[in-house]
XYZ file of C-alpha atoms in Angstrom:
500
model
C 0.162 -0.328 0.517
C 1.008 3.808 0.038
C 2.468 5.237 2.224
C -0.013 8.088 2.803
C -3.189 6.872 4.553
C -6.717 6.238 2.136
C -9.123 8.438 2.906
C -11.193 5.594 1.979
C -9.201 3.304 4.379
C -8.234 5.829 7.434
C -11.579 8.811 7.280
C -10.655 9.608 10.348
C -7.192 9.965 10.764
C -6.870 11.699 7.179
C -9.379 14.068 8.362
C -7.298 14.917 11.013
C -4.105 15.070 9.918
C -5.449 17.221 6.537
C -6.784 20.018 9.369
C -3.783 20.584 10.922
C -0.584 22.828 8.647
C 2.251 21.031 10.863
C 2.825 19.476 14.069
C 5.699 18.483 15.898
C 7.493 15.020 18.088
C 8.007 16.733 21.284
C 12.366 16.440 22.378
C 12.804 14.346 25.581
C 15.996 16.223 26.689
C 14.393 20.119 26.171
C 11.057 21.301 26.564
C 12.154 24.764 23.214
C 13.663 22.370 21.183
C 11.750 22.244 18.048
C 12.185 19.607 15.889
C 11.704 20.343 11.941
C 7.741 19.340 10.659
C 6.788 16.200 9.324
C 6.114 16.489 5.506
C 1.698 16.274 5.813
C -0.607 15.304 1.867
C -2.602 17.148 0.696
C -6.248 17.811 2.298
C -8.958 15.516 1.040
C -11.690 16.087 -0.646
C -14.159 19.319 0.657
C -16.813 16.477 -0.295
C -15.134 14.126 2.664
C -14.770 16.473 4.325
C -18.194 17.645 4.737
C -19.160 13.936 4.732
C -17.335 12.321 7.374
C -17.674 16.451 9.721
C -22.005 15.356 8.757
C -21.223 11.800 9.797
C -19.345 12.751 13.157
C -20.357 16.137 13.597
C -18.109 15.679 17.657
C -15.039 16.920 15.423
C -15.289 19.480 14.470
C -14.726 19.971 18.924
C -11.475 22.233 19.473
C -10.688 19.836 22.435
C -11.773 17.389 20.533
C -8.986 17.601 17.405
C -6.553 17.662 20.655
C -6.965 14.583 21.700
C -7.092 12.756 18.349
C -3.459 14.433 16.988
C -1.856 13.731 20.138
C -2.589 10.008 19.751
C -0.532 9.812 15.877
C 2.337 10.322 16.148
C 3.737 8.031 15.332
C 2.407 7.802 12.458
C 3.709 10.062 10.964
C 7.061 9.356 11.515
C 7.056 5.834 10.233
C 4.986 6.988 6.818
C 8.768 9.712 6.670
C 10.419 6.140 5.434
C 8.306 3.807 4.094
C 8.681 6.422 1.695
C 11.886 5.473 0.770
C 11.157 1.826 0.948
C 9.164 2.268 -1.955
C 6.091 -0.004 -3.033
C 4.697 -2.871 -1.420
C 5.532 -6.344 -2.846
C 2.002 -8.400 -4.463
C 0.973 -10.938 -2.747
C 2.324 -13.836 -5.425
C 6.342 -12.217 -5.063
C 5.964 -12.682 -2.052
C 5.059 -16.261 -1.806
C 8.007 -17.202 -4.732
C 10.286 -15.446 -2.126
C 9.276 -17.604 0.701
C 9.608 -20.191 -1.799
C 13.153 -19.960 -3.120
C 14.438 -18.656 -0.057
C 13.453 -21.725 1.216
C 15.080 -23.363 -0.855
C 17.452 -22.264 -1.259
C 18.614 -22.201 2.529
C 17.585 -25.850 1.961
C 20.447 -26.450 -0.696
C 23.555 -24.041 1.364
C 22.357 -27.011 3.973
C 23.393 -30.123 2.186
C 26.336 -28.213 -0.323
C 28.239 -26.654 2.858
C 30.032 -29.626 4.017
C 30.361 -31.337 0.798
C 32.034 -27.372 -0.920
C 34.783 -28.545 1.118
C 35.803 -31.099 -0.032
C 35.628 -31.334 -2.925
C 37.853 -30.760 -6.038
C 35.512 -27.692 -8.149
C 35.759 -26.048 -4.625
C 36.100 -23.056 -6.891
C 33.494 -23.388 -9.144
C 30.577 -24.480 -6.263
C 31.588 -20.993 -3.603
C 31.099 -19.222 -7.025
C 27.526 -20.707 -6.918
C 27.417 -20.670 -3.207
C 28.318 -16.626 -3.722
C 25.159 -16.295 -6.256
C 22.981 -18.103 -4.021
C 23.953 -16.006 -1.107
C 22.337 -13.373 -3.052
C 19.937 -14.521 -4.354
C 18.905 -15.901 -1.017
C 20.102 -12.193 0.391
C 17.202 -10.469 -2.355
C 14.456 -13.008 -1.386
C 14.909 -11.966 2.534
C 14.744 -8.225 1.749
C 11.082 -8.754 -0.536
C 10.288 -10.704 2.995
C 10.780 -7.501 4.757
C 9.786 -5.499 2.711
C 6.366 -7.520 2.982
C 6.479 -7.594 7.156
C 7.667 -4.188 7.104
C 4.818 -2.685 5.227
C 2.289 -4.797 6.481
C 3.417 -3.297 10.114
C 2.900 0.229 8.725
C -0.980 -0.813 7.966
C -1.379 -2.663 11.637
C 0.154 0.792 13.158
C -2.703 3.116 10.561
C -5.514 0.582 11.673
C -4.414 1.531 15.494
C -4.459 4.765 14.913
C -7.384 4.935 12.889
C -9.159 2.657 16.106
C -7.259 4.864 18.358
C -10.182 8.182 17.120
C -12.313 5.773 16.680
C -12.508 5.458 20.584
C -11.132 9.001 21.761
C -14.216 9.673 19.103
C -16.645 7.086 20.737
C -15.929 8.422 24.364
C -16.392 12.171 23.378
C -20.364 11.927 21.536
C -21.129 9.236 23.775
C -23.570 7.746 22.112
C -26.020 5.666 23.968
C -27.285 3.393 20.785
C -23.160 2.240 20.737
C -22.620 1.864 24.458
C -25.138 -0.397 24.551
C -23.922 -2.629 22.599
C -20.298 -2.173 23.355
C -21.602 -3.724 26.800
C -25.207 -5.845 26.316
C -23.796 -9.789 27.087
C -23.390 -12.506 24.560
C -26.042 -14.551 24.787
C -27.917 -18.248 21.750
C -30.792 -17.509 20.674
C -33.733 -18.951 21.933
C -35.146 -20.465 18.307
C -30.994 -22.158 17.387
C -30.756 -23.442 20.690
C -34.824 -25.722 19.555
C -33.462 -26.125 16.419
C -30.406 -28.006 17.709
C -32.575 -30.517 20.474
C -35.052 -30.737 17.206
C -32.138 -32.117 14.365
C -30.784 -34.580 17.552
C -33.443 -36.231 16.704
C -34.828 -35.362 13.387
C -32.941 -34.596 10.353
C -33.423 -32.186 8.043
C -31.766 -30.255 5.218
C -32.257 -26.551 5.206
C -32.062 -24.494 8.003
C -32.619 -20.779 8.089
C -31.140 -18.757 10.543
C -30.575 -15.128 7.892
C -31.843 -12.405 10.543
C -31.668 -12.919 14.204
C -28.575 -10.856 15.827
C -27.223 -13.834 16.111
C -23.438 -13.661 17.528
C -22.891 -16.443 18.898
C -22.952 -20.146 16.406
C -22.785 -22.906 18.654
C -20.247 -26.022 17.749
C -22.598 -28.314 17.916
C -24.218 -26.523 14.346
C -21.151 -28.652 13.177
C -23.276 -32.149 14.320
C -26.774 -31.596 12.839
C -26.483 -34.197 9.483
C -27.681 -34.085 6.711
C -27.951 -30.395 6.059
C -27.204 -29.483 2.924
C -28.530 -25.119 2.944
C -27.312 -22.465 5.629
C -28.515 -19.352 5.779
C -26.892 -17.280 8.949
C -26.843 -13.826 7.496
C -27.593 -10.647 8.404
C -26.933 -11.009 12.461
C -23.838 -10.365 14.028
C -21.675 -12.886 13.966
C -17.900 -12.304 14.440
C -17.065 -16.038 14.011
C -17.288 -19.327 12.554
C -16.854 -22.690 14.086
C -14.148 -24.560 13.255
C -17.378 -27.221 13.626
C -17.970 -26.691 10.474
C -16.511 -29.212 9.219
C -18.813 -32.193 10.407
C -21.591 -30.239 8.109
C -19.680 -33.057 5.242
C -23.210 -33.365 3.542
C -23.447 -29.087 2.935
C -24.303 -28.048 -0.592
C -24.893 -23.839 0.119
C -23.919 -21.410 2.932
C -24.777 -18.164 3.208
C -22.100 -16.030 6.094
C -23.232 -12.508 4.618
C -23.716 -9.205 5.875
C -21.786 -10.089 9.763
C -18.988 -9.381 11.275
C -16.797 -12.082 10.168
C -12.856 -10.927 10.454
C -11.420 -14.017 9.367
C -13.144 -17.876 8.331
C -11.907 -20.713 9.947
C -8.843 -22.627 7.809
C -11.391 -25.916 7.951
C -14.427 -24.237 5.787
C -11.654 -25.833 3.752
C -13.173 -29.845 4.280
C -16.799 -28.837 2.773
C -15.957 -31.273 -0.551
C -19.704 -30.434 -1.624
C -19.714 -27.219 -0.952
C -21.377 -25.130 -4.313
C -21.581 -22.873 -2.910
C -20.203 -19.902 -0.961
C -21.968 -16.180 -0.163
C -19.409 -14.373 2.863
C -20.011 -11.123 1.037
C -20.663 -7.415 3.730
C -18.073 -8.736 5.800
C -14.850 -7.742 7.939
C -12.395 -10.745 5.742
C -9.317 -9.285 4.923
C -7.734 -12.307 3.682
C -9.902 -15.939 3.042
C -7.529 -18.998 3.671
C -6.026 -20.643 1.187
C -7.924 -23.519 2.606
C -10.567 -22.404 0.191
C -8.718 -23.942 -2.202
C -9.982 -27.330 -1.260
C -13.246 -26.764 -1.500
C -13.234 -28.164 -5.500
C -16.714 -28.311 -5.767
C -17.156 -24.948 -5.984
C -19.581 -23.303 -8.254
C -20.448 -19.582 -6.972
C -18.350 -17.966 -4.746
C -19.494 -14.672 -3.402
C -16.689 -12.620 -1.867
C -17.407 -8.950 -2.402
C -17.865 -6.092 -0.446
C -14.613 -6.943 1.647
C -11.136 -5.447 2.772
C -9.545 -7.779 0.286
C -5.951 -7.707 -1.402
C -5.282 -10.000 -3.177
C -6.638 -14.063 -3.614
C -4.666 -17.167 -2.952
C -1.624 -18.453 -4.578
C -3.509 -21.350 -5.685
C -7.192 -20.577 -6.189
C -7.475 -21.138 -9.796
C -4.980 -24.455 -9.867
C -8.058 -25.446 -7.562
C -11.320 -24.374 -8.156
C -11.311 -26.098 -11.672
C -15.331 -26.149 -11.584
C -15.825 -22.467 -10.123
C -18.342 -20.651 -12.910
C -18.891 -17.090 -11.311
C -16.125 -15.291 -9.178
C -17.662 -12.385 -7.333
C -14.525 -9.782 -5.876
C -16.250 -6.625 -6.201
C -15.612 -3.316 -3.764
C -12.174 -5.045 -2.469
C -8.712 -3.478 -3.073
C -7.608 -6.638 -4.442
C -4.412 -5.217 -6.956
C -3.953 -8.388 -8.437
C -5.314 -11.659 -10.238
C -2.818 -14.452 -9.299
C -0.359 -15.786 -12.187
C -3.178 -19.534 -11.845
C -5.957 -17.130 -12.384
C -5.979 -18.550 -16.144
C -6.685 -22.219 -14.746
C -10.328 -21.287 -13.893
C -11.340 -22.829 -17.254
C -15.207 -23.321 -15.913
C -15.379 -19.270 -15.491
C -17.874 -18.361 -16.646
C -18.854 -14.850 -15.008
C -16.524 -12.423 -12.836
C -17.257 -9.152 -10.871
C -13.710 -7.208 -9.753
C -15.257 -3.580 -10.241
C -14.485 -0.792 -7.417
C -10.903 -2.610 -6.213
C -7.449 -1.800 -7.179
C -6.361 -3.519 -9.922
C -2.619 -2.453 -11.449
C -3.220 -4.759 -14.665
C -4.411 -8.571 -15.952
C -1.521 -11.901 -15.464
C -1.040 -12.649 -19.781
C -2.836 -15.841 -18.420
C -5.978 -14.098 -17.425
C -6.896 -15.114 -21.340
C -7.139 -18.673 -20.642
C -9.868 -18.281 -19.416
C -11.950 -20.046 -22.423
C -15.126 -19.617 -21.631
C -15.754 -16.031 -19.942
C -19.196 -14.340 -21.307
C -19.685 -11.829 -18.805
C -16.337 -9.444 -17.435
C -16.870 -6.270 -15.347
C -13.583 -4.747 -14.041
C -15.125 -1.088 -14.185
C -13.665 1.284 -11.599
C -10.526 0.367 -10.966
C -9.523 3.604 -11.135
C -5.984 5.612 -11.360
C -4.655 1.782 -11.369
C -6.306 0.248 -14.593
C -3.919 1.721 -17.122
C -3.861 -1.841 -20.567
C -4.808 -4.562 -20.742
C -3.305 -7.708 -22.244
C -2.393 -7.769 -26.055
C -3.889 -11.485 -25.931
C -6.751 -10.562 -25.022
C -9.178 -10.893 -27.900
C -8.644 -14.430 -27.209
C -11.398 -14.306 -24.804
C -13.504 -15.237 -27.962
C -16.899 -15.853 -25.739
C -17.053 -12.830 -23.527
C -20.506 -11.074 -23.672
C -20.397 -8.341 -21.810
C -17.343 -6.363 -21.274
C -17.159 -3.012 -18.873
C -14.686 -0.958 -18.601
C -15.323 2.044 -17.141
C -13.883 4.770 -15.012
C -10.186 3.724 -15.407
C -7.134 5.155 -17.039
C -7.157 3.295 -20.259
C -5.651 4.545 -23.292
C -6.091 2.253 -26.276
C -7.885 -1.071 -26.630
C -5.671 -4.419 -27.325
C -4.623 -4.501 -31.472
C -6.556 -7.730 -30.640
C -10.030 -7.672 -30.059
C -11.203 -7.253 -32.889
C -11.469 -11.072 -32.549
C -13.558 -10.862 -29.547
C -16.854 -11.945 -31.450
C -19.133 -12.616 -28.818
C -18.861 -9.414 -27.203
C -22.577 -7.625 -27.885
C -21.730 -5.143 -24.768
C -19.201 -3.032 -24.225
C -18.756 -0.219 -21.663
C -15.242 1.677 -21.675
C -16.655 5.454 -20.006
C -14.919 7.497 -18.699
C -11.142 7.034 -20.081
C -8.675 8.508 -21.956
C -9.197 6.297 -24.786
C -7.092 7.658 -27.754
C -7.869 4.692 -29.308
C -10.427 3.937 -30.726
C -11.254 7.287 -31.888
C -14.678 8.565 -29.318
C -16.139 8.945 -32.925
C -15.768 5.593 -33.200
C -16.759 4.192 -29.995
C -20.319 6.300 -29.516
C -21.557 3.923 -32.326
C -21.816 1.399 -30.674
C -19.723 -2.587 -29.637
C -19.638 -3.423 -32.993
C -18.025 0.073 -34.834
C -15.427 -0.740 -32.056
C -14.957 -4.250 -33.090
C -14.756 -3.752 -36.749
C -12.158 -0.492 -36.296
C -9.842 -2.793 -34.039
C -9.842 -5.369 -36.850
C -9.221 -3.061 -39.438
C -6.955 -1.728 -37.653
C -5.344 -4.840 -36.821
C -4.854 -5.975 -40.457
C -3.652 -2.776 -41.642
C -0.925 -3.292 -38.981
C -0.490 -7.249 -39.617
C 0.481 -6.372 -43.550
C 2.766 -3.494 -42.792
C 4.718 -5.872 -40.583
C 4.412 -8.070 -43.921
C 5.558 -5.653 -45.829
C 8.036 -4.447 -43.720
C 9.419 -8.412 -43.505
C 8.892 -8.853 -47.305
C 11.471 -6.116 -47.488
C 13.886 -7.374 -45.182
C 14.107 -10.323 -46.624
C 14.730 -8.539 -50.256
C 17.460 -6.722 -48.655
C 19.454 -9.240 -47.001
C 19.116 -11.334 -50.711
C 20.824 -8.143 -52.336
C 23.510 -8.209 -49.710
C 23.993 -11.146 -50.269
C 23.816 -11.933 -53.917
C 26.197 -8.312 -54.333
C 28.329 -9.884 -51.118
C 29.068 -13.595 -53.650
C 29.341 -11.238 -56.684
C 32.080 -8.761 -55.102
C 33.658 -12.194 -54.034
C 34.109 -13.830 -57.454
C 35.422 -10.525 -58.052
C 38.183 -9.778 -55.801
C 38.855 -13.776 -56.530
C 39.466 -12.898 -60.450
C 41.734 -9.329 -60.113
C 44.030 -11.921 -57.300
C 44.053 -14.157 -59.467
C 45.566 -11.658 -62.868
C 47.386 -10.100 -60.670
C 49.210 -13.110 -59.843
C 49.764 -14.085 -63.420
C 50.865 -10.578 -63.651
C 52.846 -10.832 -61.677
C 54.869 -14.238 -62.546
C 57.821 -14.068 -65.066
C 57.030 -14.139 -68.870
C 57.538 -18.262 -69.723
C 59.959 -18.882 -72.966
C 59.270 -20.664 -75.548
C 62.711 -23.229 -76.115
C 61.768 -23.530 -80.611
C 61.987 -19.642 -80.451
C 64.977 -19.815 -77.888
C 67.293 -21.526 -81.280
C 69.865 -19.707 -82.791
C 69.359 -19.392 -86.631
C-alpha cells in the first residue's frame, strides 16, 4: 500500500492530519527544542470533509481534535521511512520469495560440507555466493512486505484509537449499549439443535436473527444441505462447521466476520459460498480445497489479494464476485479457471491483468470498471476471450484497447466510458460495440500488412546484400588471379630460343 493513509480506508486519520498545517514531536531533552515539522499530505477533498463531518459532527470540536492529534504522532514518523523503501510487493511475489528462500536455505545446508571437500571447490563457492545473493534478495522482499504489514497495522491501530476517542466524546448511548451487550445464544438456535438431534433436516435459515454466536453443536447436524446465517452479528464461524459433510450452500453474508476457519476447506461438496459484506482481509488458503465450488461471492470485504493457487484448485468455479475490495492483482493461476463464466471485479485497485488471464476460454461476463487510476492497459492477447459477451471497462485509465480486440466476435455489450481512450477514437466508440470491433479488426489487419511488407523488404534487402557479397567475392578472386599471373616471370618457348 502507499505510505499515505487512504481517506477511504482511514477517514478519521486522514481528516485529522489534513486539518493540521504541521505538527511536531516533543524533544525528550529540552522542551524548547523544536524539531522540523512532519510533511503532511494534501488535504482530502471538500466532499470527503463534509461527508465525514456530517457523519461525525464532534470532529469540529477543538478539544476532540487536540486529543486526536496527540494520539497519531507515530504515524508520520513511520510514513517518512516507507517513502524511501518503496511500494509493497504483491502477494504472489512474496509467496515466490518465501518458497525460493526455503529452497536456497535447504540447498546451502545440504551442500556446505561438500563444497570444502570437492576438487571443484572454487566453482561451488561461486555458486554458493550467487545463492547468497538470491537469498539476500528474497529476504529483502519478505522484509519489505513485513514493514508494510506493520505500517498497515499501525494505521489501523491509529484509526481505531481515533474512533475510540470520538466515541468517548460523543457518548453515543446506542453504541454503549451495543458494546456492553451480553453475548447470548438465541432461543431459536437452541430449539433447532434440539429438534435436529432426533429429526434430520436439510435446510436451516437463521438469517436476520441478530445472532452473535454459532454453537459448536451446529457442526453435528447430519444431512444439512443449506445453511443461511446472513444478516446477523456473527464475528466467527466455529471450526466444527467442517462436520457438515453434506453441505452444498453456505450463506454467512452481512455479518462481522474478520476471518474464516481453515476447516472450511473440508466442505468438499460445497457449491455455493457467500461471505460478502463482512470484514475479511484475507481468505484462508484452505478455501482452495473446496473443489466443488460453482459460485464464490466475497464482495464488499477488505481483501487485498486472492490465494495464490485459487485457479489451480477451483476448476469448477463458474461465478466469482470480488467487487468492492482492495485487490491489487490476480494470481497467475486465475487462467486455470477454465469453467469461469462470470467475473465481477469492479471497485478494486487492480494494476493490470496477468498474461494467463486470456486463458479463461469460457468467460462470458467481465466487469473491471472503477479501478480508477490503477488499471491502465489490457493483455495483448485479450482478443482470445472469444466467448466474452459483456465487458465493462468504465472509470479506468485505459488509453488504448489491445490490437486483438476485434476478434471478440461474441461481444455484444461494451462500456468504456470515463477512460482517456485514444484507440479507438471517441467517434468510433459512440457508434457502438460493432463499430469498435470493426475498427480494431481493420486496424489489426493494416498493422499485419505493414509488418508483412516490412518483413518482405527486409528479406529482399538481405537477399540483395547476399548477392552483392557473392559478386564482390568472385570479383576479388578474379582480380587476385590476374594479378598473380601478371606478376609471374614470362614463360619462354625453347623453339624460339634456338639460334637461326
